[in-house]
mmCIF file of C-alpha atoms and ligand atoms in Angstrom:
data_model
loop_
_atom_site.group_PDB
_atom_site.id
_atom_site.type_symbol
_atom_site.label_atom_id
_atom_site.label_comp_id
_atom_site.label_asym_id
_atom_site.label_seq_id
_atom_site.Cartn_x
_atom_site.Cartn_y
_atom_site.Cartn_z
ATOM 1 C CA MET A 1 70.233 145.821 1.704
ATOM 2 C CA ASP A 2 71.361 141.876 0.549
ATOM 3 C CA LEU A 3 72.588 140.026 3.217
ATOM 4 C CA ALA A 4 72.324 137.025 0.459
ATOM 5 C CA THR A 5 75.030 134.573 0.777
ATOM 6 C CA ARG A 6 76.234 131.010 -0.109
ATOM 7 C CA TYR A 7 77.909 128.915 1.420
ATOM 8 C CA LEU A 8 79.124 125.485 1.198
ATOM 9 C CA GLY A 9 76.815 125.625 -2.033
ATOM 10 C CA LEU A 10 73.819 126.329 0.046
ATOM 11 C CA PRO A 11 72.065 129.336 -0.185
ATOM 12 C CA LEU A 12 71.341 130.910 2.950
ATOM 13 C CA SER A 13 69.095 134.294 3.618
ATOM 14 C CA ASN A 14 72.253 135.900 5.739
ATOM 15 C CA PRO A 15 75.916 135.152 6.939
ATOM 16 C CA PHE A 16 74.773 134.385 10.606
ATOM 17 C CA VAL A 17 75.167 130.299 11.293
ATOM 18 C CA ILE A 18 73.935 129.259 14.862
ATOM 19 C CA ALA A 19 77.159 126.713 15.795
ATOM 20 C CA SER A 20 77.016 123.251 16.769
ATOM 21 C CA SER A 21 76.005 124.186 20.680
ATOM 22 C CA GLY A 22 72.941 122.747 23.046
ATOM 23 C CA LEU A 23 71.630 125.766 22.032
ATOM 24 C CA THR A 24 70.835 123.223 18.347
ATOM 25 C CA SER A 25 70.077 120.193 20.116
ATOM 26 C CA SER A 26 66.229 119.880 20.177
ATOM 27 C CA THR A 27 63.254 121.158 17.212
ATOM 28 C CA GLU A 28 62.291 123.573 19.522
ATOM 29 C CA GLY A 29 65.349 125.434 19.508
ATOM 30 C CA ILE A 30 66.545 125.243 16.573
ATOM 31 C CA VAL A 31 62.782 126.304 15.357
ATOM 32 C CA ARG A 32 63.467 129.337 17.920
ATOM 33 C CA CYS A 33 66.886 129.962 16.165
ATOM 34 C CA ALA A 34 65.432 129.847 12.833
ATOM 35 C CA LYS A 35 62.531 132.523 13.539
ATOM 36 C CA ALA A 36 65.269 134.941 15.164
ATOM 37 C CA GLY A 37 66.991 135.203 12.044
ATOM 38 C CA ALA A 38 69.747 132.229 11.635
ATOM 39 C CA GLY A 39 70.893 132.269 7.932
ATOM 40 C CA ALA A 40 71.857 128.496 9.028
ATOM 41 C CA VAL A 41 72.636 126.123 11.879
ATOM 42 C CA ILE A 42 74.670 123.430 12.992
ATOM 43 C CA LEU A 43 73.527 120.642 14.929
ATOM 44 C CA LYS A 44 74.985 119.637 18.142
ATOM 45 C CA SER A 45 77.508 117.510 17.011
ATOM 46 C CA LEU A 46 77.194 113.012 17.168
ATOM 47 C CA PHE A 47 80.151 111.757 19.154
ATOM 48 C CA GLU A 48 82.300 109.461 18.254
ATOM 49 C CA GLU A 49 83.495 108.325 21.478
ATOM 50 C CA GLN A 50 79.651 109.243 23.047
ATOM 51 C CA VAL A 51 78.541 107.069 20.646
ATOM 52 C CA LEU A 52 81.364 104.341 21.328
ATOM 53 C CA SER A 53 80.943 104.420 25.446
ATOM 54 C CA GLU A 54 77.062 104.545 24.919
ATOM 55 C CA ALA A 55 78.068 101.650 23.731
ATOM 56 C CA ASP A 56 80.773 99.853 26.060
ATOM 57 C CA GLN A 57 78.628 100.730 29.366
ATOM 58 C CA LEU A 58 75.721 98.381 27.299
ATOM 59 C CA VAL A 59 78.180 95.232 27.407
ATOM 60 C CA ALA A 60 79.903 95.883 30.465
ATOM 61 C CA SER A 61 76.306 96.907 32.281
ATOM 62 C CA ASP A 62 75.723 93.290 31.808
ATOM 63 C CA GLY A 63 77.932 90.303 32.670
ATOM 64 C CA HIS A 64 75.149 87.855 31.361
ATOM 65 C CA PHE A 65 77.155 88.239 27.560
ATOM 66 C CA VAL A 66 80.481 86.944 27.619
ATOM 67 C CA HIS A 67 80.288 86.043 24.760
ATOM 68 C CA PRO A 68 82.067 87.868 21.959
ATOM 69 C CA GLU A 69 79.177 87.876 18.884
ATOM 70 C CA ALA A 70 76.655 88.636 21.911
ATOM 71 C CA ALA A 71 79.012 91.825 23.015
ATOM 72 C CA ASP A 72 79.237 92.967 19.671
ATOM 73 C CA TYR A 73 75.391 92.862 19.262
ATOM 74 C CA LEU A 74 74.950 95.034 22.357
ATOM 75 C CA LYS A 75 77.629 97.833 21.030
ATOM 76 C CA ARG A 76 74.789 97.890 17.600
ATOM 77 C CA GLN A 77 72.218 98.911 19.702
ATOM 78 C CA GLY A 78 74.641 100.894 21.755
ATOM 79 C CA GLN A 79 75.275 103.190 18.700
ATOM 80 C CA GLU A 80 72.502 102.850 17.287
ATOM 81 C CA GLY A 81 69.884 104.696 21.114
ATOM 82 C CA ALA A 82 73.146 107.771 20.176
ATOM 83 C CA VAL A 83 73.145 107.708 16.140
ATOM 84 C CA GLU A 84 69.220 107.010 15.732
ATOM 85 C CA LYS A 85 68.853 109.669 18.515
ATOM 86 C CA ALA A 86 70.797 112.441 15.906
ATOM 87 C CA LEU A 87 68.590 111.134 13.046
ATOM 88 C CA GLU A 88 65.514 111.642 14.938
ATOM 89 C CA LEU A 89 66.688 115.298 14.537
ATOM 90 C CA ILE A 90 68.081 116.377 11.509
ATOM 91 C CA ARG A 91 64.484 114.950 10.167
ATOM 92 C CA GLU A 92 62.435 116.806 12.619
ATOM 93 C CA ALA A 93 64.289 120.132 11.555
ATOM 94 C CA LYS A 94 64.128 119.605 7.760
ATOM 95 C CA ALA A 95 60.764 119.431 8.668
ATOM 96 C CA ALA A 96 60.462 122.027 11.325
ATOM 97 C CA VAL A 97 62.667 125.072 9.144
ATOM 98 C CA SER A 98 63.680 125.956 5.980
ATOM 99 C CA ILE A 99 66.657 127.582 6.545
ATOM 100 C CA PRO A 100 69.618 124.579 5.916
ATOM 101 C CA VAL A 101 69.996 122.787 8.403
ATOM 102 C CA ILE A 102 73.687 121.601 9.053
ATOM 103 C CA ALA A 103 74.772 118.267 11.215
ATOM 104 C CA SER A 104 78.029 117.758 13.019
ATOM 105 C CA LEU A 105 80.366 114.573 13.448
ATOM 106 C CA HIS A 106 82.671 115.105 16.664
ATOM 107 C CA CYS A 107 85.858 112.716 15.484
ATOM 108 C CA THR A 108 88.477 111.514 16.545
ATOM 109 C CA SER A 109 89.256 108.603 14.372
ATOM 110 C CA ALA A 110 89.764 107.600 10.370
ATOM 111 C CA GLY A 111 86.409 105.192 9.331
ATOM 112 C CA ALA A 112 84.634 104.949 12.440
ATOM 113 C CA TRP A 113 81.935 107.397 11.520
ATOM 114 C CA LEU A 114 81.523 106.335 7.844
ATOM 115 C CA ASP A 115 78.555 104.817 8.453
ATOM 116 C CA PHE A 116 77.138 108.170 10.749
ATOM 117 C CA ALA A 117 77.739 110.302 7.859
ATOM 118 C CA ARG A 118 75.975 108.794 5.504
ATOM 119 C CA ARG A 119 73.034 107.738 7.311
ATOM 120 C CA MET A 120 72.808 111.913 8.638
ATOM 121 C CA GLU A 121 73.203 112.099 4.828
ATOM 122 C CA LYS A 122 70.281 109.846 4.127
ATOM 123 C CA ALA A 123 68.072 110.982 7.420
ATOM 124 C CA GLY A 124 67.552 114.823 4.783
ATOM 125 C CA ALA A 125 70.878 116.860 6.500
ATOM 126 C CA ASP A 126 71.693 119.732 3.720
ATOM 127 C CA ALA A 127 75.656 119.231 5.110
ATOM 128 C CA LEU A 128 77.731 117.775 7.804
ATOM 129 C CA GLU A 129 80.026 119.909 9.802
ATOM 130 C CA LEU A 130 83.018 117.299 11.109
ATOM 131 C CA ASN A 131 84.160 119.045 14.255
ATOM 132 C CA VAL A 132 87.840 116.717 13.723
ATOM 133 C CA HIS A 133 89.608 116.800 17.574
ATOM 134 C CA VAL A 134 92.895 114.880 18.406
ATOM 135 C CA LEU A 135 94.441 114.936 21.540
ATOM 136 C CA THR A 136 97.376 116.594 21.009
ATOM 137 C CA SER A 137 99.204 116.063 24.392
ATOM 138 C CA ASP A 138 98.899 112.240 23.017
ATOM 139 C CA THR A 139 103.101 111.472 22.870
ATOM 140 C CA ARG A 140 102.854 108.547 20.754
ATOM 141 C CA LEU A 141 101.125 111.197 18.206
ATOM 142 C CA THR A 142 103.726 113.086 16.357
ATOM 143 C CA GLY A 143 102.213 116.025 14.195
ATOM 144 C CA GLU A 144 102.654 114.211 10.871
ATOM 145 C CA GLN A 145 100.325 111.825 12.331
ATOM 146 C CA MET A 146 97.799 114.118 14.166
ATOM 147 C CA GLU A 147 97.818 116.265 9.921
ATOM 148 C CA LYS A 148 97.098 112.819 8.663
ATOM 149 C CA LEU A 149 94.425 111.887 10.440
ATOM 150 C CA HIS A 150 92.325 115.337 9.446
ATOM 151 C CA PHE A 151 93.617 114.549 5.394
ATOM 152 C CA ASP A 152 92.296 111.179 6.684
ATOM 153 C CA ILE A 153 89.043 112.123 8.110
ATOM 154 C CA ALA A 154 88.260 114.586 5.018
ATOM 155 C CA THR A 155 89.274 113.151 1.651
ATOM 156 C CA GLU A 156 87.487 109.760 3.242
ATOM 157 C CA VAL A 157 84.551 111.582 3.624
ATOM 158 C CA ARG A 158 84.430 112.953 0.755
ATOM 159 C CA ARG A 159 84.245 109.898 -1.015
ATOM 160 C CA ALA A 160 81.084 108.668 1.541
ATOM 161 C CA VAL A 161 78.605 111.071 0.718
ATOM 162 C CA ARG A 162 76.990 113.975 -2.144
ATOM 163 C CA ILE A 163 76.781 116.527 0.816
ATOM 164 C CA PRO A 164 78.969 119.452 1.535
ATOM 165 C CA VAL A 165 81.163 118.962 4.178
ATOM 166 C CA ALA A 166 83.533 121.199 6.542
ATOM 167 C CA LEU A 167 86.101 120.847 8.665
ATOM 168 C CA LYS A 168 85.757 122.167 12.138
ATOM 169 C CA LEU A 169 89.504 122.677 13.775
ATOM 170 C CA GLY A 170 91.491 122.802 17.016
ATOM 171 C CA SER A 171 93.853 126.135 15.915
ATOM 172 C CA GLN A 172 96.737 124.404 18.345
ATOM 173 C CA HIS A 173 98.962 123.031 15.150
ATOM 174 C CA SER A 174 101.452 124.267 14.033
ATOM 175 C CA GLY A 175 102.989 125.620 10.065
ATOM 176 C CA LEU A 176 98.608 125.846 10.946
ATOM 177 C CA ALA A 177 98.757 128.174 7.756
ATOM 178 C CA ASN A 178 100.260 124.957 5.466
ATOM 179 C CA LEU A 179 97.478 122.513 6.717
ATOM 180 C CA LEU A 180 94.227 125.034 5.989
ATOM 181 C CA SER A 181 95.763 125.411 2.432
ATOM 182 C CA ARG A 182 96.493 121.359 1.826
ATOM 183 C CA LEU A 183 93.142 120.715 3.839
ATOM 184 C CA SER A 184 90.945 123.002 1.570
ATOM 185 C CA ARG A 185 92.119 121.376 -1.212
ATOM 186 C CA THR A 186 91.364 117.340 -0.459
ATOM 187 C CA GLY A 187 87.305 118.427 -1.741
ATOM 188 C CA ILE A 188 85.773 119.900 0.968
ATOM 189 C CA GLN A 189 83.768 122.548 0.566
ATOM 190 C CA GLY A 190 84.729 124.902 4.086
ATOM 191 C CA MET A 191 86.294 125.186 7.045
ATOM 192 C CA THR A 192 85.391 126.602 9.948
ATOM 193 C CA LEU A 193 88.065 128.002 12.312
ATOM 194 C CA PHE A 194 87.905 127.448 15.100
ATOM 195 C CA ASN A 195 86.377 125.010 17.054
ATOM 196 C CA ARG A 196 87.617 126.403 21.500
ATOM 197 C CA SER A 197 89.133 123.810 23.095
ATOM 198 C CA PHE A 198 87.563 122.985 26.862
ATOM 199 C CA SER A 199 89.678 124.111 29.661
ATOM 200 C CA PRO A 200 90.473 122.829 33.449
ATOM 201 C CA ASP A 201 91.020 125.460 36.056
ATOM 202 C CA PHE A 202 91.824 124.672 39.809
ATOM 203 C CA ASP A 203 90.426 125.044 42.964
ATOM 204 C CA ILE A 204 93.042 126.440 45.113
ATOM 205 C CA GLU A 205 90.903 125.521 48.404
ATOM 206 C CA LYS A 206 89.594 122.687 47.718
ATOM 207 C CA LEU A 207 92.779 121.702 45.175
ATOM 208 C CA GLU A 208 90.482 120.424 43.199
ATOM 209 C CA LEU A 209 90.298 120.198 39.124
ATOM 210 C CA THR A 210 87.176 122.124 38.031
ATOM 211 C CA ALA A 211 85.598 123.491 35.004
ATOM 212 C CA GLY A 212 86.963 126.436 33.231
ATOM 213 C CA SER A 213 83.726 128.770 31.621
ATOM 214 C CA ARG A 214 82.088 127.056 29.188
ATOM 215 C CA LEU A 215 81.200 129.971 27.182
ATOM 216 C CA SER A 216 83.721 132.156 25.183
ATOM 217 C CA THR A 217 84.239 135.942 26.600
ATOM 218 C CA ALA A 218 83.907 139.016 23.035
ATOM 219 C CA GLU A 219 88.041 139.120 23.985
ATOM 220 C CA GLU A 220 88.952 135.076 23.127
ATOM 221 C CA HIS A 221 87.777 136.657 18.837
ATOM 222 C CA GLY A 222 91.293 138.049 17.865
ATOM 223 C CA LEU A 223 92.671 134.306 17.245
ATOM 224 C CA THR A 224 89.907 133.449 14.876
ATOM 225 C CA LEU A 225 90.532 137.465 13.208
ATOM 226 C CA ARG A 226 93.717 136.382 12.540
ATOM 227 C CA TRP A 227 93.274 133.634 10.827
ATOM 228 C CA ILE A 228 90.091 133.834 8.550
ATOM 229 C CA SER A 229 92.280 137.099 7.686
ATOM 230 C CA ILE A 230 95.670 135.094 6.754
ATOM 231 C CA ALA A 231 93.107 131.996 5.481
ATOM 232 C CA SER A 232 90.716 134.026 3.072
ATOM 233 C CA GLY A 233 93.605 134.775 0.785
ATOM 234 C CA LEU A 234 95.231 131.549 0.643
ATOM 235 C CA ALA A 235 91.915 128.582 0.899
ATOM 236 C CA GLY A 236 89.843 127.153 -1.430
ATOM 237 C CA SER A 237 86.987 126.450 0.481
ATOM 238 C CA ASP A 238 84.914 128.437 2.323
ATOM 239 C CA LEU A 239 85.854 130.028 5.817
ATOM 240 C CA ALA A 240 82.664 130.331 8.819
ATOM 241 C CA ALA A 241 84.165 132.293 11.879
ATOM 242 C CA SER A 242 83.852 130.482 14.917
ATOM 243 C CA THR A 243 84.781 132.272 19.020
ATOM 244 C CA GLY A 244 84.488 134.899 20.133
ATOM 245 C CA VAL A 245 81.683 137.279 17.876
ATOM 246 C CA HIS A 246 79.829 138.513 20.298
ATOM 247 C CA ASP A 247 77.888 141.666 18.708
ATOM 248 C CA SER A 248 77.404 142.825 15.169
ATOM 249 C CA LYS A 249 81.001 145.318 15.117
ATOM 250 C CA THR A 250 83.188 141.658 15.331
ATOM 251 C CA ALA A 251 81.128 139.909 12.740
ATOM 252 C CA ILE A 252 81.259 142.467 10.148
ATOM 253 C CA LYS A 253 85.873 142.502 10.654
ATOM 254 C CA MET A 254 85.164 138.488 10.268
ATOM 255 C CA LEU A 255 83.360 139.469 7.075
ATOM 256 C CA LEU A 256 85.804 142.104 6.487
ATOM 257 C CA ALA A 257 88.868 139.159 6.620
ATOM 258 C CA GLY A 258 86.844 136.808 4.509
ATOM 259 C CA ALA A 259 84.672 134.400 6.097
ATOM 260 C CA THR A 260 81.778 133.265 4.224
ATOM 261 C CA THR A 261 79.383 133.141 7.128
ATOM 262 C CA VAL A 262 80.547 133.453 11.058
ATOM 263 C CA GLN A 263 79.662 131.549 13.888
ATOM 264 C CA LEU A 264 77.723 132.343 17.041
ATOM 265 C CA ALA A 265 77.084 129.590 20.152
ATOM 266 C CA SER A 266 77.564 131.502 23.371
ATOM 267 C CA ALA A 267 76.858 134.960 22.385
ATOM 268 C CA LEU A 268 73.744 133.498 22.134
ATOM 269 C CA TYR A 269 73.620 131.868 25.814
ATOM 270 C CA LEU A 270 74.295 134.961 27.450
ATOM 271 C CA ASN A 271 71.398 137.329 25.455
ATOM 272 C CA GLY A 272 69.248 134.849 24.241
ATOM 273 C CA THR A 273 68.768 134.694 20.262
ATOM 274 C CA GLY A 274 66.783 138.003 20.025
ATOM 275 C CA LEU A 275 70.837 139.479 19.928
ATOM 276 C CA LEU A 276 70.808 137.780 16.005
ATOM 277 C CA ARG A 277 67.861 140.514 15.532
ATOM 278 C CA VAL A 278 69.877 143.576 16.074
ATOM 279 C CA MET A 279 72.896 142.262 14.433
ATOM 280 C CA LEU A 280 70.966 142.211 11.597
ATOM 281 C CA ALA A 281 70.220 144.985 11.768
ATOM 282 C CA ASP A 282 73.396 146.308 12.605
ATOM 283 C CA LEU A 283 75.433 145.029 9.639
ATOM 284 C CA GLU A 284 72.691 146.585 7.413
ATOM 285 C CA ALA A 285 72.366 149.492 8.975
ATOM 286 C CA TRP A 286 77.326 149.592 8.995
ATOM 287 C CA MET A 287 76.635 148.724 4.540
ATOM 288 C CA GLU A 288 74.233 151.168 4.196
ATOM 289 C CA ARG A 289 76.646 153.865 6.122
ATOM 290 C CA HIS A 290 79.566 152.880 3.734
ATOM 291 C CA GLY A 291 77.816 152.023 0.988
ATOM 292 C CA PHE A 292 77.459 148.950 0.720
ATOM 293 C CA GLU A 293 74.666 146.544 -1.331
ATOM 294 C CA ARG A 294 75.706 142.554 -0.735
ATOM 295 C CA LEU A 295 78.038 141.490 1.009
ATOM 296 C CA SER A 296 80.490 140.564 -2.328
ATOM 297 C CA ASP A 297 81.250 144.612 -1.639
ATOM 298 C CA PHE A 298 83.171 143.934 1.056
ATOM 299 C CA ARG A 299 83.540 140.493 1.810
ATOM 300 C CA GLY A 300 87.428 139.792 2.479
ATOM 301 C CA LYS A 301 89.320 143.720 2.151
ATOM 302 C CA LEU A 302 90.943 143.370 5.092
ATOM 303 C CA ARG A 303 92.633 139.747 4.034
ATOM 304 C CA GLN A 304 96.008 139.510 4.401
ATOM 305 C CA ALA A 305 96.240 138.926 0.508
ATOM 306 C CA ALA A 306 95.075 142.325 0.198
ATOM 307 C CA SER A 307 97.573 144.126 2.881
ATOM 308 C CA SER A 308 100.247 146.613 1.672
ATOM 309 C CA ASN A 309 101.055 145.607 5.015
ATOM 310 C CA PRO A 310 100.706 141.378 5.266
ATOM 311 C CA ALA A 311 103.854 141.117 8.332
ATOM 312 C CA ALA A 312 100.918 143.429 10.941
ATOM 313 C CA TYR A 313 98.386 139.818 10.312
ATOM 314 C CA GLU A 314 101.493 137.829 12.026
ATOM 315 C CA ARG A 315 103.510 140.020 14.764
ATOM 316 C CA VAL A 316 103.117 137.479 18.263
ATOM 317 C CA GLN A 317 105.672 139.069 19.648
ATOM 318 C CA PHE A 318 104.866 142.324 21.571
ATOM 319 C CA LEU A 319 107.768 144.879 20.151
ATOM 320 C CA ARG A 320 107.587 148.211 20.299
ATOM 321 C CA LEU A 321 103.834 147.628 21.569
ATOM 322 C CA SER A 322 104.504 147.575 25.558
ATOM 323 C CA GLU A 323 106.457 150.307 25.133
ATOM 324 C CA GLY A 324 104.040 153.530 26.937
ATOM 325 C CA THR A 325 101.579 150.486 28.737
ATOM 326 C CA GLN A 326 103.178 150.739 32.049
ATOM 327 C CA PRO A 327 102.480 148.675 34.915
ATOM 328 C CA LYS A 328 100.246 149.517 38.217
ATOM 329 C CA SER A 329 102.498 149.762 41.244
ATOM 330 C CA ILE A 330 100.239 148.521 44.065
ATOM 331 C CA GLY A 331 99.670 149.228 47.572
HETATM 332 C C1 FMN B 401 77.052 124.279 25.253
HETATM 333 C C2 FMN B 401 77.429 124.363 24.040
HETATM 334 C C3 FMN B 401 78.125 123.266 23.505
HETATM 335 C C4 FMN B 401 78.468 123.478 21.982
HETATM 336 N N1 FMN B 401 78.345 121.674 21.393
HETATM 337 C C5 FMN B 401 79.507 121.854 20.692
HETATM 338 C C6 FMN B 401 79.231 120.538 19.650
HETATM 339 O O1 FMN B 401 78.439 119.607 20.202
HETATM 340 N N2 FMN B 401 79.994 120.256 18.044
HETATM 341 C C7 FMN B 401 80.831 121.087 18.281
HETATM 342 O O2 FMN B 401 81.360 121.482 17.169
HETATM 343 N N3 FMN B 401 80.894 122.466 18.917
HETATM 344 C C8 FMN B 401 80.043 122.702 20.433
HETATM 345 N N4 FMN B 401 80.557 123.703 20.978
HETATM 346 C C9 FMN B 401 81.575 125.091 20.329
HETATM 347 C C10 FMN B 401 80.697 126.145 20.038
HETATM 348 O O3 FMN B 401 79.987 124.703 18.712
HETATM 349 C C11 FMN B 401 81.943 126.821 19.016
HETATM 350 O O4 FMN B 401 82.723 126.739 18.257
HETATM 351 C C12 FMN B 401 82.572 128.062 20.375
HETATM 352 O O5 FMN B 401 81.586 127.649 21.338
HETATM 353 C C13 FMN B 401 82.958 128.950 20.435
HETATM 354 O O6 FMN B 401 82.272 129.592 19.498
HETATM 355 P P1 FMN B 401 81.340 130.995 20.091
HETATM 356 O O7 FMN B 401 82.845 132.248 20.972
HETATM 357 O O8 FMN B 401 80.584 132.231 19.899
HETATM 358 O O9 FMN B 401 81.037 130.584 22.225
HETATM 359 C C14 FMN B 401 80.001 123.815 22.307
HETATM 360 C C15 FMN B 401 79.751 125.313 22.640
HETATM 361 C C16 FMN B 401 78.803 125.300 23.828
HETATM 362 C C17 FMN B 401 78.778 127.253 24.647
#
């Protein structure tokens, strides 16, 4: 079986990519992922806010520096801390593994991080994934402005670097199909669907805010599967499936939907990186059973555009599906 593929123009030995996370925040972690058989790694993001707030803390911690130029100098020092660490990780990872190393930037605005993108390219990153995070709770921002931010980021970074660029998006957008279709034509090479938002929770005894689970569950893959199926017919770029892929069956579904690569994070946190070997063996066995020799033999076979029943991919209401689903009686 030939599991090789190209993602963002880069040759990968297989379509399983380690998602940006703590799994890829150290050279040891990256080497572990490569040894386990990953096709590529996406490094832990350099957060725009992290960079800027470190700088702010430094300025705030030293009251002597009230002169704006001195504060400016300190801001640069703060940025250097976080950026230098991220650049060092890229250099070390490139020296330690032979699989593609994709750097990641968490962006909330256009412009501020362009310089970081250029420096990541110079440090040897094979590609960049931009995790675009827009606060939809900001009442000052209209949907149009939020979309524009994605276009600004995509076009500015394309101009700033020569390495391939992928945009990682959240799922909360109106007009998502239109957005994905237009974004994929800005010159970016890929889109990752979707980032998983942090969800808060409540402790109802302590009456406190708590953090929801950092890890996804297998049940969360449905939204990703639907949108990879829809987007693969309309996007002019590669698609990476992220969120809720916990086993080989779900990974195969994402490929059938048209994903170029499948990203994994939570499943590896829960089961260890050894799960990758199992998933690769399962994929090969499934391909053999179905007479597929390479990924292109079946990739996108079940995408919406190839379906005789495209409406089924978009049905969001339960309609007749609730028939036969009876509530359990209590007591
Ligand atoms: C501990 C942890 C740290 C993460 N850090 C990042 C990050 O720095 N940048 C990013 O784009 N995504 C980050 N993610 C999100 C993952 O890349 C991924 O999109 C998400 O977990 C959904 O995929 P999964 O269901 O395979 O976990 C993180 C996820 C986890 C669990």
